[in-house]
CSV table of C-alpha atoms in Angstrom, one decimal:
chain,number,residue,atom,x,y,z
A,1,UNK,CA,-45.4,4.4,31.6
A,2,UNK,CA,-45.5,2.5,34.8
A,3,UNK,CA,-42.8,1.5,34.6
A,4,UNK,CA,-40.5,4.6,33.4
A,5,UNK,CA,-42.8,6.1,36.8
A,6,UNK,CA,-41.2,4.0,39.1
A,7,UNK,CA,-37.7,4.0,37.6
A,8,UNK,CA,-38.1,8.1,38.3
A,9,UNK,CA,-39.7,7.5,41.5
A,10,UNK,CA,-37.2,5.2,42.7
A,11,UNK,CA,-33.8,6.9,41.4
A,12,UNK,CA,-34.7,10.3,43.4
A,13,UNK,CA,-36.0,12.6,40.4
A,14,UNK,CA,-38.1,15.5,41.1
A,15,UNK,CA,-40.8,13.9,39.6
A,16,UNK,CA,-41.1,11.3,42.8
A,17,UNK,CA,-42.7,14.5,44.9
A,18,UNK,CA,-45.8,14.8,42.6
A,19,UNK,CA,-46.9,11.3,44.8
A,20,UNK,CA,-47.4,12.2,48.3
A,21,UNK,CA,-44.5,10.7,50.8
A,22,UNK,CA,-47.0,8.5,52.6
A,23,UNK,CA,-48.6,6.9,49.2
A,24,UNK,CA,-45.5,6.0,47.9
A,25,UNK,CA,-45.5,2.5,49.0
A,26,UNK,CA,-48.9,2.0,49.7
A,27,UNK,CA,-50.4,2.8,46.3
A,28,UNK,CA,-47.1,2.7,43.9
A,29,UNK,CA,-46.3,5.6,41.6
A,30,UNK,CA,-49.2,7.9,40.6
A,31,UNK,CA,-46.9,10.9,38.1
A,32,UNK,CA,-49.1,13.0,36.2
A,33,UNK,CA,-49.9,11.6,32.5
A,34,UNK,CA,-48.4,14.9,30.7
A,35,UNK,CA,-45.2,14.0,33.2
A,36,UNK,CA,-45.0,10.3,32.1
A,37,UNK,CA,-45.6,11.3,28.0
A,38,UNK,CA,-42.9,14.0,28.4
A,39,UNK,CA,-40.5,11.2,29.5
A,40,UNK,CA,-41.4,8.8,26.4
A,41,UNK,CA,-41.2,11.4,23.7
A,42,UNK,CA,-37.7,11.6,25.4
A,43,UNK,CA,-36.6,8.9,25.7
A,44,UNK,CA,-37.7,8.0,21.9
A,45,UNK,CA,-35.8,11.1,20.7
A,46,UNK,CA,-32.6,9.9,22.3
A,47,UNK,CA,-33.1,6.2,20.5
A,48,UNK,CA,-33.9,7.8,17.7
A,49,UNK,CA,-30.9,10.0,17.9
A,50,UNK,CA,-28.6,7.3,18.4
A,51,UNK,CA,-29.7,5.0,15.5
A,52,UNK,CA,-29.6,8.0,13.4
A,53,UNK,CA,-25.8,8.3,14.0
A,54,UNK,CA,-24.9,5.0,13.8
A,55,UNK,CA,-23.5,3.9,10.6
A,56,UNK,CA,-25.2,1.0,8.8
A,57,UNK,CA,-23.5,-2.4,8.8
A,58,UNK,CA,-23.5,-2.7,4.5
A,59,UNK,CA,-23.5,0.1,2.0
A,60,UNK,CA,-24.6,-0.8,-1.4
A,61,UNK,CA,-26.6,0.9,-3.7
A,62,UNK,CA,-29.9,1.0,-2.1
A,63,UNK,CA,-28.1,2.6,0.4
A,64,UNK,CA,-26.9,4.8,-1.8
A,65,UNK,CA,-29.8,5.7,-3.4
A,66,UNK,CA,-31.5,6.6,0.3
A,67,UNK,CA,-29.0,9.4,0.6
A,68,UNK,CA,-29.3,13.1,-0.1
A,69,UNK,CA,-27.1,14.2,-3.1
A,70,UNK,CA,-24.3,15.9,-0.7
A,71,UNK,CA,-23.9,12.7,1.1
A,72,UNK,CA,-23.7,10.8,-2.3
A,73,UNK,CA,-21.0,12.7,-3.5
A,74,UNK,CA,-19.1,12.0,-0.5
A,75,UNK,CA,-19.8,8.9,-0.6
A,76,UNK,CA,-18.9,8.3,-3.7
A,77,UNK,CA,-15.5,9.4,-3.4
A,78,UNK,CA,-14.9,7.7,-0.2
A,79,UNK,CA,-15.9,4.5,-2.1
A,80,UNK,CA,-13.5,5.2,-4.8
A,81,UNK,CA,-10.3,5.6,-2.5
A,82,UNK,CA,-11.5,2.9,-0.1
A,83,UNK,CA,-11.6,-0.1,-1.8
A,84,UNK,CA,-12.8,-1.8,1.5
A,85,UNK,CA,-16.3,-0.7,0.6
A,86,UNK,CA,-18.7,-3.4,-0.6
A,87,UNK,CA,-16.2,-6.0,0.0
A,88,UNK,CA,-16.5,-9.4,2.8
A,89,UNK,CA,-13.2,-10.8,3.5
A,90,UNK,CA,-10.9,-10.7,6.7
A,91,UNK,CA,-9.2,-7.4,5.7
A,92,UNK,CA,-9.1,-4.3,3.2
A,93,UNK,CA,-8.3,-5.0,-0.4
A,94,UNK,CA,-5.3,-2.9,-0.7
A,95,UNK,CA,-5.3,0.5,-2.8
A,96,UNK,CA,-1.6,0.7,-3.6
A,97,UNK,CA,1.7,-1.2,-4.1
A,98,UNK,CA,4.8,-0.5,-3.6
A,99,UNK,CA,6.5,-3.1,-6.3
A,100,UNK,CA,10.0,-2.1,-6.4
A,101,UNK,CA,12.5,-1.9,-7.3
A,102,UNK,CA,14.9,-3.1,-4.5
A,103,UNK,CA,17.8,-0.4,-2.7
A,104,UNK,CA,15.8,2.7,-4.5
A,105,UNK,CA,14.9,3.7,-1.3
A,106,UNK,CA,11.2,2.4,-0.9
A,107,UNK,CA,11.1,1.6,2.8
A,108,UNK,CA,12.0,4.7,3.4
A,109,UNK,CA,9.4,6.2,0.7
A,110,UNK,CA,6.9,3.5,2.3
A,111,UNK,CA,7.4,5.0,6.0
A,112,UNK,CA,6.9,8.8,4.6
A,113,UNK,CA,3.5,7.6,3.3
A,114,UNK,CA,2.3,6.0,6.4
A,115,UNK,CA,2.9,9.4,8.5
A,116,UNK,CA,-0.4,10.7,5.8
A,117,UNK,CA,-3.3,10.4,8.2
A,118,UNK,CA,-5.0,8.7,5.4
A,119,UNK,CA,-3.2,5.8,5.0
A,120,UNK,CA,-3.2,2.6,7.2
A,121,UNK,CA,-1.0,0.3,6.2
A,122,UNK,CA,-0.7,-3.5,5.9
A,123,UNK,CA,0.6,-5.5,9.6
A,124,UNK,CA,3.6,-6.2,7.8
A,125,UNK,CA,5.3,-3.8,5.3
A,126,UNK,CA,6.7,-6.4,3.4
A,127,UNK,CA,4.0,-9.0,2.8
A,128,UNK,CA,5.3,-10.2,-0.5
A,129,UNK,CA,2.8,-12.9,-1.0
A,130,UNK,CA,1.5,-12.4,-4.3
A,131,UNK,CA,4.7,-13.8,-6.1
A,132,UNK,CA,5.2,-16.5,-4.0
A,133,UNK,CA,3.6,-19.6,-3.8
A,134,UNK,CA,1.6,-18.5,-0.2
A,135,UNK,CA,-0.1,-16.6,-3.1
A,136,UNK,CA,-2.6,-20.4,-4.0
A,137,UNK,CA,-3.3,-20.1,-0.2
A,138,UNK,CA,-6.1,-17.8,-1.5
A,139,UNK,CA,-7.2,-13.9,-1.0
A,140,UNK,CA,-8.4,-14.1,2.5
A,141,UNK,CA,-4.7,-15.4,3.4
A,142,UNK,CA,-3.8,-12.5,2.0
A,143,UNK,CA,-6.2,-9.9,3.0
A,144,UNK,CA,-5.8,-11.3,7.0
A,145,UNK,CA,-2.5,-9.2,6.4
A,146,UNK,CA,-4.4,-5.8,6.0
A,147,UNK,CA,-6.3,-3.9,8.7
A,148,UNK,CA,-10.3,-3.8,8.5
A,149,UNK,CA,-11.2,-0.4,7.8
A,150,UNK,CA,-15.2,0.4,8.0
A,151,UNK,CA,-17.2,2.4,5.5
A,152,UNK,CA,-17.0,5.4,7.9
A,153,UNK,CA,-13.5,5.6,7.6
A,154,UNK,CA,-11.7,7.2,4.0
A,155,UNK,CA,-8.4,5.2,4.9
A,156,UNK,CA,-6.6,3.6,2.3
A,157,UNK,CA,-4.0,0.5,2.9
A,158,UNK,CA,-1.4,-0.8,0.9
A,159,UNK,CA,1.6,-2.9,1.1
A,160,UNK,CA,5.5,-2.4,-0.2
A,161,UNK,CA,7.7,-5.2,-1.6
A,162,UNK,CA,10.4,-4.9,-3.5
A,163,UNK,CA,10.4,-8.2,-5.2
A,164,UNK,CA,7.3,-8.2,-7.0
A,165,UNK,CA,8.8,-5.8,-9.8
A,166,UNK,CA,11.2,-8.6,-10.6
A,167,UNK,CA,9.5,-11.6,-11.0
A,168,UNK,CA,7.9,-11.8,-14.2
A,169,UNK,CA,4.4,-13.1,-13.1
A,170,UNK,CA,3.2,-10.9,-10.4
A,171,UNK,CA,1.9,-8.2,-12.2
A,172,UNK,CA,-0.7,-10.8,-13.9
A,173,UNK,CA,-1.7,-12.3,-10.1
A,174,UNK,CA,-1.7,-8.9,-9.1
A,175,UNK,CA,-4.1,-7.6,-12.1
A,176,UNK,CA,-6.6,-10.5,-11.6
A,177,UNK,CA,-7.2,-10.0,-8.1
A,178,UNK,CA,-7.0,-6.1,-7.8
A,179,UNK,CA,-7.2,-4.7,-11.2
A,180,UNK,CA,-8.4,-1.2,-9.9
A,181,UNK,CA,-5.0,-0.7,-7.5
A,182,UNK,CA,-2.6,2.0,-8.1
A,183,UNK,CA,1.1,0.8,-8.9
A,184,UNK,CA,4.3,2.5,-7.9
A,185,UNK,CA,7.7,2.3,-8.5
A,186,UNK,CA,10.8,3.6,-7.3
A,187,UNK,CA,13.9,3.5,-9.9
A,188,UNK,CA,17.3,4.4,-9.4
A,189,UNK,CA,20.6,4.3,-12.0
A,190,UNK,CA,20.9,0.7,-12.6
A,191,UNK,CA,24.6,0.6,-11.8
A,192,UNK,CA,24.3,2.3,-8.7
A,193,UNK,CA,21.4,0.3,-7.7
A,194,UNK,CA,22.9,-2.8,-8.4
A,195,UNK,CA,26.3,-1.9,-5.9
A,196,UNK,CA,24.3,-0.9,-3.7
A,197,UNK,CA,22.3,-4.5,-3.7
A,198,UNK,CA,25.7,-6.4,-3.7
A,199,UNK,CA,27.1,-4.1,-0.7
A,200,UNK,CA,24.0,-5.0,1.0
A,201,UNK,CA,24.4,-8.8,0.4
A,202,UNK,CA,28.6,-8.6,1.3
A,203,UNK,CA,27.3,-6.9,4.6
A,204,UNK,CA,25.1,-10.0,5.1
A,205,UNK,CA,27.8,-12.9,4.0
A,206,UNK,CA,24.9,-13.6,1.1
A,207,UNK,CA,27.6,-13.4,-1.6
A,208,UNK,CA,31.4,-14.7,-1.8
A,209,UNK,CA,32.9,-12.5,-3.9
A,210,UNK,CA,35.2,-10.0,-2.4
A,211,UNK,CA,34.8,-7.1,-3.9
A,212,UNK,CA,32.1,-6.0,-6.7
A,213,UNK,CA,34.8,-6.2,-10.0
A,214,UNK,CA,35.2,-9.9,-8.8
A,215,UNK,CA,30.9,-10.5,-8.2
A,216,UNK,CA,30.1,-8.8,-11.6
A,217,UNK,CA,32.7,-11.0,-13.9
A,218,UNK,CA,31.7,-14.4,-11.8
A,219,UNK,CA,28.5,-13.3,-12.3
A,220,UNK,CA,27.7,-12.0,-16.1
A,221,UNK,CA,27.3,-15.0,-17.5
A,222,UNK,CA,24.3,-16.3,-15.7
A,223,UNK,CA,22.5,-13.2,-15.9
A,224,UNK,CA,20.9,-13.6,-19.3
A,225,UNK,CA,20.4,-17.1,-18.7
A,226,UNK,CA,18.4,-16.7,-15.7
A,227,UNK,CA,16.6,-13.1,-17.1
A,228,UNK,CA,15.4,-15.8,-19.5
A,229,UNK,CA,14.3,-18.3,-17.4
A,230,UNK,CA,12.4,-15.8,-15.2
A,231,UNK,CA,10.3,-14.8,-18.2
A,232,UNK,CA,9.3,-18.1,-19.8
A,233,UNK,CA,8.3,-19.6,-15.9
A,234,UNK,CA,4.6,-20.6,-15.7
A,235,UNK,CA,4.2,-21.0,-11.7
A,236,UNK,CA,2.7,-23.9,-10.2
A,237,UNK,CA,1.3,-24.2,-6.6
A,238,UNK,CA,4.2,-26.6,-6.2
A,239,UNK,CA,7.1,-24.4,-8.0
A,240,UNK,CA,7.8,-21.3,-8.2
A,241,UNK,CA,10.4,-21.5,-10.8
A,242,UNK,CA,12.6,-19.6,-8.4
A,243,UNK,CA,16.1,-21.0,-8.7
A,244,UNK,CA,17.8,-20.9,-5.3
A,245,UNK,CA,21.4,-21.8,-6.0
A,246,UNK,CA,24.8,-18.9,-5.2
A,247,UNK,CA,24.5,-18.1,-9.1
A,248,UNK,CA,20.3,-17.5,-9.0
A,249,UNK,CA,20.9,-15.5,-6.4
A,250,UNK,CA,23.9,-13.2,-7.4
A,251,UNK,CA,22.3,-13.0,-11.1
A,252,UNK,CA,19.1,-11.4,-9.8
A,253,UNK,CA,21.5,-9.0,-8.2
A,254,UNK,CA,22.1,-7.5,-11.4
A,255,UNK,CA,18.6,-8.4,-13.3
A,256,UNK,CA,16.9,-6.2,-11.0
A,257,UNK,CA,18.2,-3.5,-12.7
A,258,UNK,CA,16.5,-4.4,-15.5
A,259,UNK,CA,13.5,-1.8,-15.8
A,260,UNK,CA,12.5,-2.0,-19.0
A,261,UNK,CA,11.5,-5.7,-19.3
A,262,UNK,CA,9.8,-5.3,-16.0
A,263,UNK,CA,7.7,-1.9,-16.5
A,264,UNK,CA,7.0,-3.4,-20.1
A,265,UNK,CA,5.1,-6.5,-18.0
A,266,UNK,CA,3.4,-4.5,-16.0
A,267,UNK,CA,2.3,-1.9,-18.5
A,268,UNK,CA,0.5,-5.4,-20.2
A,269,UNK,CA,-1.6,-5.3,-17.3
A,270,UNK,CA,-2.5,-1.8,-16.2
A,271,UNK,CA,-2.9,1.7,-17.8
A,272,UNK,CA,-0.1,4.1,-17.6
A,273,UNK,CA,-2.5,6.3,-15.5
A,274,UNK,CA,-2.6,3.8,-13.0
A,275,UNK,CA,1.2,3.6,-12.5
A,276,UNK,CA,3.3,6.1,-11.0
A,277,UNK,CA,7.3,5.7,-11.8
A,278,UNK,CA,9.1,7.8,-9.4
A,279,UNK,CA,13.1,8.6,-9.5
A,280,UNK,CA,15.4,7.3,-7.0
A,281,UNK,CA,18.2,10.3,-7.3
A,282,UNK,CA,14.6,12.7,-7.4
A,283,UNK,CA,13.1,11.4,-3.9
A,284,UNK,CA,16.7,11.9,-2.8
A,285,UNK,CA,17.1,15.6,-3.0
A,286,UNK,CA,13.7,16.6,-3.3
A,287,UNK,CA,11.6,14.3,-1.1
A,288,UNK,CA,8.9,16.8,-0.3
A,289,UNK,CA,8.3,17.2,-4.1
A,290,UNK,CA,8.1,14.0,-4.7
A,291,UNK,CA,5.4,13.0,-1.5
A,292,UNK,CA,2.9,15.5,-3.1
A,293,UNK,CA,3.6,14.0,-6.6
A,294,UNK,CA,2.5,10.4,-4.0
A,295,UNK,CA,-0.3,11.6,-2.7
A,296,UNK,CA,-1.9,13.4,-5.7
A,297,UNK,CA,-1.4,10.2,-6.8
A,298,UNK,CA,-3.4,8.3,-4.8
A,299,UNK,CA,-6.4,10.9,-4.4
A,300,UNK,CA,-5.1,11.9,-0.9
A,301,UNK,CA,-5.2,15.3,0.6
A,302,UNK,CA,-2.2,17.5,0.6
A,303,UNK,CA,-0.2,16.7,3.6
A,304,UNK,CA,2.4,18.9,4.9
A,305,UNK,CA,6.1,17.6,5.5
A,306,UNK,CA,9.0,20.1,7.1
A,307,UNK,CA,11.5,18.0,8.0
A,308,UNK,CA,12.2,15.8,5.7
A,309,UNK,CA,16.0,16.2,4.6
A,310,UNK,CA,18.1,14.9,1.2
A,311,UNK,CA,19.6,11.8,1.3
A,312,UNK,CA,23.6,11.8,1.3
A,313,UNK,CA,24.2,10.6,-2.2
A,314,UNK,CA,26.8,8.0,-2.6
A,315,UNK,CA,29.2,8.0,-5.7
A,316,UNK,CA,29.2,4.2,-6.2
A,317,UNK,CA,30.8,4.8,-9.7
A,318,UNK,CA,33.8,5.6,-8.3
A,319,UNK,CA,34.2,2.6,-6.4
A,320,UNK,CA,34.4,-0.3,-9.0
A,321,UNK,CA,36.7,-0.4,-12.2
A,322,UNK,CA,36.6,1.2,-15.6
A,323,UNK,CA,36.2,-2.5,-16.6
A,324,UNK,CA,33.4,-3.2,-14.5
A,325,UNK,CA,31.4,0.0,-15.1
A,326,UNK,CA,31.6,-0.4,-19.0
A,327,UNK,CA,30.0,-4.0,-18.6
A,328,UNK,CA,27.7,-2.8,-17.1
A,329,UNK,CA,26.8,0.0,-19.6
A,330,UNK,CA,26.6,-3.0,-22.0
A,331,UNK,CA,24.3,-4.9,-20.3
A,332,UNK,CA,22.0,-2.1,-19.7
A,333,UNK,CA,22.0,0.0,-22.6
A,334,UNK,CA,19.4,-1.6,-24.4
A,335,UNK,CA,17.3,-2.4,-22.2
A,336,UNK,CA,17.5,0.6,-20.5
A,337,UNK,CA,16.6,2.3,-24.1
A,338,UNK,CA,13.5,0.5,-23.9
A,339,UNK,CA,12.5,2.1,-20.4
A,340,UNK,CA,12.8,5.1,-22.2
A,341,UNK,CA,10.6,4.0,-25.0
A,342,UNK,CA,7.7,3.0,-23.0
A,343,UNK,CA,7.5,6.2,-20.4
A,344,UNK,CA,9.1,8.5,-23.3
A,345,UNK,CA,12.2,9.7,-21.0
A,346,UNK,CA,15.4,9.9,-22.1
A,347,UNK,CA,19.2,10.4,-20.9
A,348,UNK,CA,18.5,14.2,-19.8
A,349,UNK,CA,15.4,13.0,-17.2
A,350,UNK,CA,17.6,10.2,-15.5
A,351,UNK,CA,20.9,11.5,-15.7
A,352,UNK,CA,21.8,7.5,-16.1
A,353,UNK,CA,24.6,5.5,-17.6
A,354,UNK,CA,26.6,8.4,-18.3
């Protein structure tokens, strides 16, 4: 009390004139003891005050428990969209992937989500560890990628790569380190999709062929021989099993339009509930649809877009041979048939290889 009497006395308060001016420095501060005890229950009100609103440094159930049943319910679905709840680690566990496939437009999907105020993505939007051998450098390489997000915040985070629908084992890496994170894919008519891949590469000087007649007949025989190879690799810390030569390279091209033997491996892992297949030539024309269908997805409030416009569709058909284009229904068809199989969609959904 002495001391809360002289901090009043000497800052100038109203309370310094309940001394008299001449006793001031003579005999030190003499407030009135209702003065002094009004000043304490104050000053404890405003400490209490301010530990009450600061949020505690680990939520767990005891925690839990403490809480009134409104803020449990809140809690509890905070701590079902945040997956960086009860977690230590340098950074968020993420809460969705975007795993491909590749020229189905998921940057652009990926960019869309990240306007939700919700959503905090990773440092990087194409991290693209977990198929590549950074991924035995461990899961706080990986999570150093991700922002840290605090238990007061309902952000989710998430990362987008294109590759990790390809390559045969990511889906198991993924499903042992995060088996609770929500999957999505982006697919798109696999002859279109696979143009556009080679355009992309041409534009680059990534592939020597000339035009896309002359990099699907140089290229056709390696496909099945690599499609093969992908799926009977058991990665080491040392090798991938990625083969890096021209014809690796160009084979992928065209074995990234292989959906069905890629959803099949992840549906291995997850539920179907737990995946969300989205439509390439869909997001086109209707993107707002298909952002609401997104964030449904991933428990997120609805969040209003106006100007998002169509994508110009490109007839790629038109731009390769008769030839081409019927070798290319042949190396689909079946497996295309499969896709259909596992997510029960047929021609009339996709509108493909028609």
């Amino acid at each position: 009390a002495h001391v809360i009497c002289n901090m009043m006395l000497h800052s100038g308060s109203k309370a310094s004139f309940y001394t008299h001016p001449t006793r001031r420095l003579t005999k030190g501060c003499k407030l009135p003891f209702i003065a002094v005890i009004l000043w304490m229950l104050a000053i404890l009100y405003i400490i209490f005050i301010v530990f009450q609103r600061s949020p505690s440094t680990c939520i767990d159930d005891q925690n839990v428990n403490q809480l009134g049943e409104s803020h449990k319910n809140e809690l509890s679905r905070t701590i079902a969209i945040n997956p960086c709840y009860n977690t230590t680690g340098p950074g968020c566990i993420p809460a969705f992937l975007l795993v491909g496939a590749r020229k189905t437009g998921l940057s652009t999907l990926f960019n869309y989500m990240d306007w939700h105020p919700d959503i905090q993505r990773a440092t990087e939007r194409e991290i693209c560890t977990l198929h590549s051998t950074d991924y035995y450098r461990g899961d706080d390489y990986y999570r150093q990628m991700y922002p840290t997000l605090t238990h007061a915040q309902s952000l989710i985070t998430g990362e987008s790569c294109p590759s990790y629908l390809l390559y045969p084992w990511t889906a198991n890496r993924v499903h042992s380190r995060y088996p609770q994170v929500k999957i999505i894919m982006l697919l798109r008519d696999p002859i279109s999709r696979a143009y556009s891949h080679y355009r992309t590469l041409k534009a680059a000087n990534k592939v020597d062929a000339s035009t896309f007649d002359e990099f699907v007949n140089a290229t056709l025989p390696y496909v099945h021989v690599v499609a093969d190879g992908l799926d009977a690799c058991l990665p080491t810390p040392d090798d991938e099993c990625l083969w890096q030569g021209p014809e690796w390279q160009d084979a992928t091209v065209l074995i990234s339009s292989m959906y069905g033997r890629q959803v099949q491996r992840w549906l291995q892992f997850f539920p179907r509930n737990q995946i969300l297949i989205l439509l390439s030539e869909k997001f086109a024309i209707e993107p707002v649809v298909v952002m609401k269908v997104v964030f449904q997805f991933l428990e997120l409030p609805a969040f209003g877009f106006k100007d998002l416009w169509p994508a110009t569709h490109h007839d790629y058909l038109s731009l390769m041979s008769r030839e081409t284009r019927d070798a290319l229904l042949t190396l689909y068809k079946e497996d295309t048939k499969l896709l259909y199989k596992l997510l029960g969609w047929d021609i009339i959904k996709t509108g493909w290889l028609t």
